[in-house]
């Protein structure tokens, strides 16, 4: 069974506890919407530090929730105490801001749940999983899409939710609130029991995910994490060794291991051209940083030699 | 551009008028939900004659609409005058009931729009397109998923809507009604202009669709329709020539060309075994008809020789 192979494989790879369910959707963008529909009555609370965490917040507004946010500038993040209103239904955290290369520490995220035990804590881990070692017992839902860290074609979101989420959605439904149709948590749960989905899903993507996960399980997450950290370390070191090109995220505790953003300023096109000469193709900076930054994805599929070549190229600049 | 190639190709293949937009979703199941969200304020009206048309209706109820239905027994359909309440916002028609093999005539569907000019007419054409020759000017939205008539892996719904649908969704939005988040018609429209999608979509499926559509355009819809009709004709004839196995749909005007359901009764397993000996694998009957019917898909990908072999096998029974 394709569903079961992917689901069991992920559970093993990431250490997902038994009280979590693993559901498949069309995208992580869809999961933003399903999260708000299924888990929020009046309002959610969003930690916003870039374009993607902002869109999660805006999704809640589009669904007519009176959601709140705490926002910091691009390149900044969250790590200390945050004043979250009591009675908050759901706290939405973007573990890795793909737009800025800021990553929040799993320890910080766990602290949110401990200090706000009545709220559901939901982690957007789109551009970081499988790398982060989350304490799933200190969160309620975690989700990602397969085209980032799992290196697969786009078109599949993976939504991992615990029993508290299921219960919350059932409560909303019992009160006559619409929580959607085919992709509600109760509907996903009913079909998951048979390792099926409510709709005819992207079977090919689920199949490919099961194979990639199986391969990652063979390599082992310990090794994958170490390699990810090595590749990030040498690139950040190369950036820290220069003055003309720097790491956009200055607070080392907030630097993402999986999306590394270089502040390249006027040198952007020169750096890009040099990298391209060596067969390397960095991503554009996001949005308004399009012409002043370059972004380097550091996923399990990116080879160590690849990063050593980036570093060599930057050193020759 | 992949989106544009698929979109232009479909427009050419099916004769979609210029005032239609072509959008991509995760599934046709999603389109049931998006249709109700984006186009219905209070209630929709559903023509129900099987499990799939029923689920479309139930989707509306799940979204807290006070929708209405007219329902006939499995194997029956609609072709005469139907009493639709004045002021109906949207009429939902399932062109081809995959569960029973009943197909409504495009002329009948066009008559609905003519008699109810204020209502939007929405056609679920999941298991029939590209075969039917709809008058798109006598409908407002038509949708399908790619794993049926286009023979592709599942995970992509195609939603074709006209400007009346766009306007209706904009009106609901202006009144403060939530119509969803990323997959609202205004959001799909804004990104369609750049041949993009609101989320990272199933790019591989859109790409494959563009290639299959291009191939169908080379063969020509005239030829594809004639072949479909030939294959359907010989199978229905073979069924009509027997007494022990019959066509489930008795009204010839309602018989689907693309999903042919045989009432096989006690012979079901015997017929299935005989077909399988010849390398043919018929589908189960749907739901409670699982052990008394067999279903034969007749899509462009199914060869003429394939159907001749089915007929030969049935004749030897």
XYZ file of C-alpha atoms in Angstrom:
634
model
C 0.000 0.000 0.000
C 1.514 3.219 -1.212
C -0.093 5.440 1.469
C 1.005 3.141 4.256
C 4.573 2.848 2.979
C 4.934 6.644 2.781
C 3.222 7.204 6.114
C 5.126 4.525 8.070
C 8.382 5.610 6.451
C 7.881 9.249 7.477
C 6.908 8.227 10.995
C 10.140 6.295 11.297
C 12.301 8.958 9.616
C 11.077 11.920 11.671
C 10.126 10.138 14.887
C 6.436 11.023 14.654
C 4.582 9.813 17.774
C 1.671 7.382 17.584
C -0.926 10.058 18.463
C -0.170 11.848 15.180
C -1.950 11.177 11.906
C -0.343 11.721 8.507
C -2.572 13.159 5.780
C -1.934 14.133 2.159
C -3.149 17.327 0.452
C -2.424 19.083 -2.849
C 0.083 21.575 -1.445
C 1.294 23.233 1.744
C -0.663 26.295 0.595
C -3.767 24.145 0.903
C -2.704 23.179 4.448
C -2.646 26.857 5.478
C -6.304 27.008 4.493
C -7.256 23.629 6.010
C -5.486 24.538 9.259
C -7.558 27.677 9.711
C -10.809 26.010 8.578
C -10.454 22.972 10.795
C -8.812 24.390 13.905
C -9.852 28.010 14.336
C -13.202 29.423 15.363
C -12.550 33.140 15.978
C -8.868 33.868 15.606
C -5.363 32.501 15.306
C -2.075 34.078 16.382
C 0.775 34.276 13.855
C 4.514 34.783 14.266
C 5.366 36.703 11.097
C 8.883 37.387 9.854
C 8.658 37.194 6.085
C 6.460 36.622 3.059
C 5.396 33.055 3.793
C 4.498 33.462 7.462
C 2.600 36.581 6.337
C 0.601 34.616 3.768
C -0.381 32.075 6.432
C -1.749 35.011 8.492
C -3.486 36.495 5.439
C -5.108 33.127 4.724
C -6.808 33.382 8.104
C -8.116 36.859 7.247
C -9.431 35.589 3.896
C -11.377 32.964 5.837
C -12.956 35.784 7.857
C -11.079 35.100 11.087
C -10.036 37.992 13.314
C -6.497 36.768 13.547
C -3.598 38.524 15.219
C 0.076 38.692 14.431
C 3.387 39.693 15.896
C 5.668 40.868 13.124
C 9.399 41.515 12.921
C 11.511 42.750 10.042
C 12.886 40.476 7.320
C 16.062 38.797 8.530
C 14.808 38.889 12.110
C 13.083 36.085 13.961
C 11.767 35.075 17.350
C 13.559 33.488 20.239
C 12.656 35.102 23.538
C 9.412 35.557 25.382
C 6.431 36.458 23.259
C 3.295 37.991 24.650
C 0.505 35.805 23.369
C -3.041 36.703 24.476
C -4.587 34.188 26.855
C -7.377 32.223 25.218
C -5.479 32.046 21.932
C -6.882 29.129 19.945
C -3.930 28.443 17.682
C -0.352 29.673 17.337
C 1.051 29.518 13.804
C 4.824 29.354 13.520
C 6.856 29.228 10.332
C 9.924 27.246 11.267
C 11.918 28.315 8.249
C 11.143 31.543 6.412
C 11.970 30.619 2.822
C 11.950 34.285 1.851
C 14.647 35.431 4.288
C 16.573 32.365 5.485
C 15.555 32.794 9.107
C 14.911 29.651 11.110
C 13.429 29.431 14.589
C 14.968 26.995 17.036
C 12.930 23.863 17.809
C 13.523 24.626 21.512
C 11.908 28.045 21.134
C 8.930 26.466 19.333
C 8.528 23.892 22.092
C 8.503 26.693 24.668
C 5.437 28.222 22.967
C 3.383 25.128 23.688
C 4.606 24.937 27.284
C 3.637 28.555 27.981
C 0.323 28.408 26.115
C -0.929 24.954 26.897
C -4.510 25.586 25.750
C -3.467 26.777 22.298
C -2.726 24.462 19.416
C 0.809 24.999 18.088
C 1.104 24.517 14.341
C 4.484 24.449 12.590
C 4.957 25.292 8.931
C 8.107 23.317 8.108
C 7.867 23.623 4.323
C 11.483 24.407 3.517
C 13.172 22.699 6.464
C 11.934 19.146 6.918
C 13.374 16.516 7.133
C 16.286 18.414 8.737
C 14.804 19.819 12.006
C 14.566 17.598 15.058
C 11.226 18.788 16.442
C 9.739 17.681 19.723
C 6.428 16.561 18.232
C 5.023 16.207 21.747
C 5.423 19.973 22.152
C 3.452 20.757 18.964
C 0.086 19.802 17.553
C 0.548 19.891 13.792
C 3.527 20.052 11.463
C 3.379 20.255 7.680
C 5.558 20.474 4.606
C 5.477 20.057 0.852
C 7.576 17.531 -0.993
C 9.348 19.769 -3.525
C 11.786 21.279 -0.993
C 13.666 19.009 1.423
C 12.404 15.823 -0.191
C 13.485 16.875 -3.680
C 10.308 15.667 -5.416
C 8.088 17.198 -8.100
C 5.537 19.634 -6.581
C 1.881 18.770 -6.024
C 1.752 17.139 -2.595
C 1.452 18.588 0.893
C 1.971 16.429 3.969
C -0.072 17.341 7.033
C 0.834 15.683 10.322
C -1.672 16.387 13.107
C -2.222 15.002 16.595
C -5.452 13.905 18.262
C -5.979 17.345 19.829
C -6.369 18.745 16.304
C -8.855 16.022 15.380
C -10.877 16.809 18.497
C -10.818 20.544 17.833
C -12.178 20.057 14.319
C -14.867 17.710 15.613
C -15.900 20.330 18.173
C -16.214 23.037 15.505
C -18.227 20.680 13.314
C -20.534 19.740 16.206
C -21.248 23.447 16.701
C -22.439 23.700 13.101
C -19.406 25.582 11.823
C -18.340 24.530 8.322
C -14.810 23.118 8.299
C -14.764 22.330 4.558
C -15.895 19.227 2.697
C -13.568 16.433 1.523
C -10.380 17.639 3.242
C -11.720 18.142 6.754
C -9.775 16.383 9.492
C -12.691 13.994 10.253
C -12.918 13.121 6.558
C -9.155 12.623 6.226
C -9.175 10.528 9.412
C -12.000 8.267 8.205
C -10.160 7.422 4.992
C -6.677 7.233 6.600
C -7.907 4.215 8.582
C -8.127 2.334 5.278
C -4.897 3.972 4.008
C -6.981 5.858 1.478
C -7.685 9.511 0.789
C -11.066 11.281 0.403
C -10.313 12.158 -3.225
C -8.237 10.484 -5.931
C -4.896 11.975 -4.861
C -1.527 12.584 -6.488
C -0.684 8.875 -6.240
C 2.562 9.222 -8.161
C 3.863 11.824 -5.690
C 2.896 9.683 -2.680
C 4.670 6.731 -4.300
C 7.807 8.773 -5.013
C 7.740 10.152 -1.467
C 7.649 6.621 -0.068
C 10.755 5.776 -2.102
C 12.691 8.915 -1.132
C 11.780 8.428 2.523
C 12.860 4.813 2.345
C 16.200 5.924 0.914
C 16.579 8.561 3.644
C 15.827 5.926 6.282
C 18.635 3.806 4.833
C 21.053 6.738 5.029
C 19.781 7.695 8.493
C 18.639 11.107 9.738
C 21.765 11.433 11.893
C 23.959 11.401 8.815
C 21.596 13.632 6.812
C 21.524 16.199 9.637
C 25.314 16.195 9.977
C 25.778 16.681 6.234
C 23.215 19.495 6.195
C 25.044 21.225 9.043
C 28.441 20.795 7.384
C 27.221 22.291 4.099
C 25.570 25.211 5.931
C 28.638 25.778 8.087
C 31.116 26.097 5.227
C 28.848 28.448 3.262
C 28.143 30.703 6.252
C 31.904 30.687 7.052
C 32.707 31.758 3.496
C 30.195 34.601 3.799
C 31.480 35.619 7.248
C 35.027 35.736 5.847
C 34.067 38.480 3.375
C 32.975 42.065 3.758
C 31.445 42.644 0.302
C 29.137 39.639 0.481
C 27.586 38.730 3.808
C 25.016 36.439 5.355
C 21.685 38.295 5.354
C 20.754 36.852 8.740
C 23.197 38.363 11.218
C 21.978 36.596 14.364
C 23.730 33.245 14.124
C 21.084 31.585 16.297
C 18.462 32.423 13.666
C 20.384 31.315 10.587
C 18.637 28.640 8.599
C 20.587 25.503 7.753
C 18.374 24.736 4.770
C 17.889 28.127 3.065
C 20.992 30.304 3.152
C 20.549 33.883 2.024
C 23.559 35.930 0.921
C 23.406 39.732 0.871
C 25.204 40.299 -2.421
C 24.230 43.945 -3.089
C 25.792 45.405 -6.232
C 27.772 42.213 -6.757
C 24.646 40.072 -7.242
C 24.932 39.644 -11.007
C 28.701 39.202 -10.871
C 28.432 36.487 -8.214
C 25.612 34.797 -10.070
C 27.568 34.771 -13.338
C 30.645 33.323 -11.647
C 28.593 30.573 -9.982
C 26.843 29.797 -13.249
C 30.198 29.452 -15.009
C 30.824 26.647 -12.557
C 27.473 25.021 -13.275
C 25.887 26.341 -10.070
C 22.522 28.073 -10.159
C 21.630 30.062 -7.027
C 18.061 31.221 -6.421
C 16.996 34.861 -6.680
C 16.480 36.915 -3.580
C 12.798 37.003 -2.640
C 10.534 39.843 -3.741
C 12.196 43.238 -3.403
C 15.529 41.546 -2.573
C 15.519 40.044 -6.057
C 18.504 42.077 -7.240
C 20.466 42.320 -3.994
C 20.424 38.794 -2.565
C 21.028 35.225 -3.657
C 19.440 32.212 -1.974
C 21.081 28.806 -1.630
C 18.881 25.803 -0.900
C 20.617 23.210 1.255
C 18.470 20.098 1.034
C 19.512 16.437 1.435
C 19.642 16.142 -2.349
C 22.337 18.843 -2.612
C 25.769 17.248 -2.559
C 28.601 18.197 -0.241
C 30.849 18.704 -3.294
C 28.288 21.168 -4.607
C 28.656 23.352 -1.540
C 32.438 23.055 -1.528
C 32.372 24.353 -5.096
C 30.138 27.287 -4.106
C 32.593 28.145 -1.331
C 35.617 27.869 -3.659
C 33.878 30.100 -6.183
C 33.048 32.736 -3.577
C 36.639 32.671 -2.309
C 37.949 33.343 -5.819
C 35.703 36.367 -6.268
C 5.336 27.981 -20.647
C 3.782 24.762 -19.404
C 0.526 26.364 -18.175
C 0.001 28.185 -21.423
C 0.703 25.142 -23.575
C -1.817 23.046 -21.633
C -4.384 25.837 -21.543
C -4.141 26.815 -25.228
C -4.106 23.160 -26.236
C -7.300 22.419 -24.305
C -8.994 25.520 -25.693
C -8.236 24.311 -29.192
C -9.137 20.666 -28.527
C -12.507 21.304 -26.890
C -13.452 24.575 -28.588
C -13.495 26.596 -25.356
C -14.661 30.165 -26.052
C -12.516 33.199 -25.249
C -14.700 34.261 -22.301
C -13.685 31.101 -20.443
C -10.680 30.826 -18.133
C -8.826 27.582 -17.520
C -7.618 26.942 -13.976
C -5.794 24.045 -12.312
C -6.656 22.477 -8.934
C -5.608 19.352 -7.060
C -8.613 17.248 -8.055
C -12.171 17.425 -9.362
C -13.265 16.743 -5.778
C -11.639 20.059 -4.909
C -13.606 21.714 -7.715
C -16.911 20.565 -6.157
C -15.890 22.501 -3.046
C -14.525 25.537 -4.892
C -17.661 25.714 -7.051
C -19.934 25.973 -4.020
C -17.590 28.350 -2.156
C -17.102 30.721 -5.060
C -20.489 30.665 -6.759
C -23.185 29.989 -4.180
C -24.515 32.237 -1.459
C -27.598 30.420 -0.103
C -28.268 27.329 -2.165
C -27.511 25.356 -5.288
C -29.735 22.938 -7.199
C -28.398 19.468 -8.038
C -29.458 16.865 -10.579
C -28.628 13.642 -8.753
C -28.616 10.190 -10.333
C -25.777 8.341 -8.656
C -22.981 8.456 -6.109
C -20.914 11.239 -7.660
C -23.711 13.704 -8.379
C -24.860 12.971 -4.802
C -21.441 13.837 -3.379
C -21.468 17.158 -5.242
C -24.805 17.910 -3.525
C -23.471 16.754 -0.154
C -20.434 19.002 -0.578
C -22.827 21.959 -0.683
C -24.481 20.800 2.557
C -21.060 20.432 4.222
C -20.398 24.053 3.312
C -23.618 24.990 5.139
C -25.653 25.787 2.026
C -29.369 24.988 1.960
C -29.087 23.211 -1.342
C -31.826 21.326 -3.138
C -31.788 18.261 -5.329
C -33.901 16.319 -7.728
C -32.996 12.642 -7.516
C -33.728 9.649 -9.709
C -32.761 5.999 -9.271
C -29.398 4.596 -10.348
C -29.435 3.823 -14.041
C -31.926 6.635 -14.657
C -31.113 10.146 -15.817
C -32.680 13.391 -16.895
C -33.846 14.482 -20.303
C -37.206 16.198 -20.193
C -38.469 19.280 -18.416
C -37.252 19.762 -14.877
C -38.938 22.026 -12.394
C -36.186 24.244 -11.080
C -37.197 26.916 -8.545
C -36.986 30.457 -9.869
C -34.138 32.379 -8.284
C -31.891 29.316 -8.311
C -28.293 30.525 -8.075
C -26.542 27.529 -9.584
C -27.562 24.296 -11.292
C -25.097 21.425 -10.865
C -25.207 18.720 -13.512
C -23.089 15.598 -13.648
C -22.726 14.883 -17.343
C -21.537 11.339 -16.856
C -22.376 9.380 -13.708
C -19.260 7.241 -13.268
C -21.113 5.046 -10.769
C -23.944 3.992 -13.112
C -22.882 4.716 -16.686
C -25.655 7.235 -17.296
C -24.830 10.226 -19.455
C -26.997 13.290 -20.027
C -27.221 14.697 -23.520
C -25.384 17.967 -24.173
C -28.607 19.271 -25.747
C -30.538 18.622 -22.546
C -27.813 20.403 -20.541
C -27.947 23.394 -22.876
C -31.728 23.563 -22.399
C -31.232 24.049 -18.648
C -29.363 27.277 -19.219
C -31.926 28.516 -21.738
C -34.823 27.916 -19.331
C -33.013 29.264 -16.257
C -31.031 32.139 -17.637
C -30.249 33.699 -14.239
C -28.726 30.522 -12.837
C -25.155 29.471 -13.415
C -24.986 26.037 -15.051
C -22.022 23.970 -13.920
C -21.107 20.683 -15.603
C -19.133 17.942 -13.902
C -17.543 16.190 -16.891
C -15.031 14.115 -14.915
C -15.406 10.798 -16.693
C -16.506 12.035 -20.099
C -14.226 14.777 -21.419
C -12.737 15.110 -23.989
C -15.522 13.090 -25.670
C -18.651 15.303 -25.256
C -19.249 18.182 -27.632
C -20.688 20.716 -25.203
C -22.091 24.069 -26.179
C -19.893 26.068 -23.814
C -21.980 29.149 -24.519
C -24.915 27.380 -22.875
C -22.983 26.621 -19.681
C -20.911 28.617 -17.205
C -18.360 26.164 -15.868
C -17.145 22.723 -16.893
C -14.588 20.634 -15.046
C -12.791 17.310 -15.150
C -9.822 15.469 -13.715
C -6.994 14.143 -15.821
C -6.950 10.475 -14.750
C -10.061 9.520 -16.708
C -10.426 10.577 -20.350
C -6.924 12.015 -20.545
C -5.291 8.837 -19.221
C -2.862 10.631 -16.906
C -1.761 9.984 -13.319
C -4.230 11.485 -10.810
C -3.619 14.720 -8.922
C -4.918 17.459 -11.220
C -8.368 18.961 -11.686
C -9.112 21.296 -14.590
C -11.703 24.002 -13.948
C -13.005 25.957 -16.930
C -15.180 28.929 -15.957
C -16.639 31.872 -17.826
C -16.705 35.541 -16.862
C -20.144 35.198 -15.241
C -18.552 32.881 -12.676
C -15.730 35.328 -12.023
C -18.266 38.111 -11.488
C -20.401 36.004 -9.165
C -17.381 35.213 -6.968
C -16.378 38.878 -6.924
C -19.897 39.814 -5.822
C -19.839 37.317 -2.942
C -16.411 38.569 -1.884
C -17.561 42.201 -2.013
C -20.391 41.281 0.352
C -17.864 40.009 2.892
C -18.612 36.318 2.322
C -15.519 34.119 2.475
C -14.921 32.279 -0.795
C -11.716 30.538 0.336
C -8.117 31.701 0.206
C -5.600 30.708 -2.504
C -8.026 28.904 -4.830
C -10.728 31.565 -5.106
C -11.671 32.544 -8.646
C -10.230 36.065 -8.228
C -6.962 34.586 -6.968
C -6.814 32.006 -9.783
C -7.621 34.754 -12.301
C -4.874 37.065 -11.037
C -2.219 34.391 -11.427
C -3.641 32.955 -14.690
C -2.806 36.289 -16.341
C 0.878 35.449 -15.825
C 0.276 31.765 -16.665
C 1.010 30.952 -13.062
C -0.941 29.383 -10.214
C -1.516 30.711 -6.668
C 0.364 27.767 -5.136
C 3.213 25.578 -6.383
C 1.044 23.183 -8.388
C 1.386 19.661 -9.753
C 3.684 20.911 -12.526
C 4.450 17.430 -13.818
C 0.741 16.708 -14.350
C 0.194 20.033 -16.150
C 3.176 19.245 -18.351
C 1.921 15.745 -19.147
C -1.557 17.133 -19.849
C -0.098 19.584 -22.354
C 1.597 16.680 -24.154
C -1.492 14.438 -24.200
C -3.668 17.329 -25.391
C -1.155 18.140 -28.102
C -1.280 14.511 -29.233
C -5.100 14.567 -29.217
C -5.061 17.747 -31.276
C -2.890 15.956 -33.829
C -5.328 13.038 -33.981
C -8.304 15.416 -34.039
C -11.433 15.364 -31.856
C -13.556 14.214 -34.810
C -11.611 10.999 -35.070
C -11.443 10.517 -31.288
C -15.226 10.952 -30.997
C -15.907 8.504 -33.844
C -13.611 5.894 -32.296
C -15.248 6.360 -28.890
C -18.674 5.873 -30.440
C -17.578 2.794 -32.373
C -16.128 1.142 -29.269
C -19.264 1.959 -27.244
C -21.545 0.759 -30.029
C -20.012 -2.689 -30.375
C -19.966 -3.280 -26.620
C -23.596 -2.167 -26.151
C -24.571 -4.333 -29.153
C -22.857 -7.348 -27.621
C -24.757 -6.724 -24.366
C -28.067 -6.180 -26.189
C -27.551 -9.469 -28.033
C -27.574 -11.426 -24.776
C -30.221 -12.116 -22.170
C -27.970 -13.215 -19.263
C -25.753 -10.135 -19.382
C -27.334 -6.790 -20.210
C -26.554 -3.108 -20.341
C -27.467 -1.629 -16.946
C -28.791 1.549 -18.543
C -31.874 0.533 -20.486
C -32.761 3.925 -21.974
C -30.476 4.106 -25.001
C -30.558 7.915 -24.978
C -28.976 7.908 -21.516
C -26.239 5.374 -22.186
C -22.748 6.709 -21.568
C -20.221 6.318 -24.349
C -17.309 6.550 -21.921
C -18.377 4.391 -18.955
C -20.292 1.294 -19.971
C -21.922 -0.664 -17.173
C -22.881 -4.302 -17.681
C -25.443 -5.968 -15.423
C -23.691 -9.295 -14.965
C -25.624 -10.652 -11.950
C -24.583 -14.156 -10.901
C -22.210 -14.360 -13.848
C -20.053 -11.482 -12.620
C -17.099 -13.554 -11.438
C -17.318 -15.896 -14.415
C -17.295 -13.001 -16.891
C -14.484 -11.271 -15.047
C -12.350 -14.441 -15.024
C -12.898 -14.988 -18.732
C -11.947 -11.391 -19.547
C -8.882 -11.596 -17.333
C -7.770 -14.764 -19.143
C -7.651 -12.563 -22.225
C -5.659 -9.877 -20.451
C -8.671 -7.603 -19.956
C -9.435 -6.100 -16.565
C -12.940 -4.670 -16.183
C -13.778 -2.377 -13.254
C -15.985 -3.445 -10.356
C -19.567 -2.316 -10.184
C -19.879 0.732 -7.930
C -20.812 0.394 -4.257
C -23.594 -2.128 -3.690
C -23.377 -3.210 -7.355
C -19.860 -4.461 -6.699
C -20.746 -8.125 -7.168
C -23.466 -7.791 -9.810
C -22.037 -5.366 -12.370
C -18.841 -4.753 -14.310
C -17.785 -1.324 -15.600
C -15.859 -0.732 -18.809
C -14.051 2.568 -19.248
C -13.990 3.731 -22.853
C -11.440 6.528 -22.982
C -9.315 7.691 -25.925
C -6.436 5.645 -24.547
C -8.411 2.388 -24.848
C -7.740 0.766 -28.190
C -10.361 -0.345 -30.657
C -8.804 -3.845 -30.648
C -9.262 -3.903 -26.891
C -13.013 -3.465 -27.272
C -13.234 -5.963 -30.103
C -11.567 -8.474 -27.797
C -14.064 -7.716 -25.008
C -16.905 -8.295 -27.453
C -15.388 -11.552 -28.747
C -14.923 -12.752 -25.197
C -18.510 -11.942 -24.250
C -19.786 -13.710 -27.364
C -17.892 -16.873 -26.437
C -19.398 -16.934 -22.947
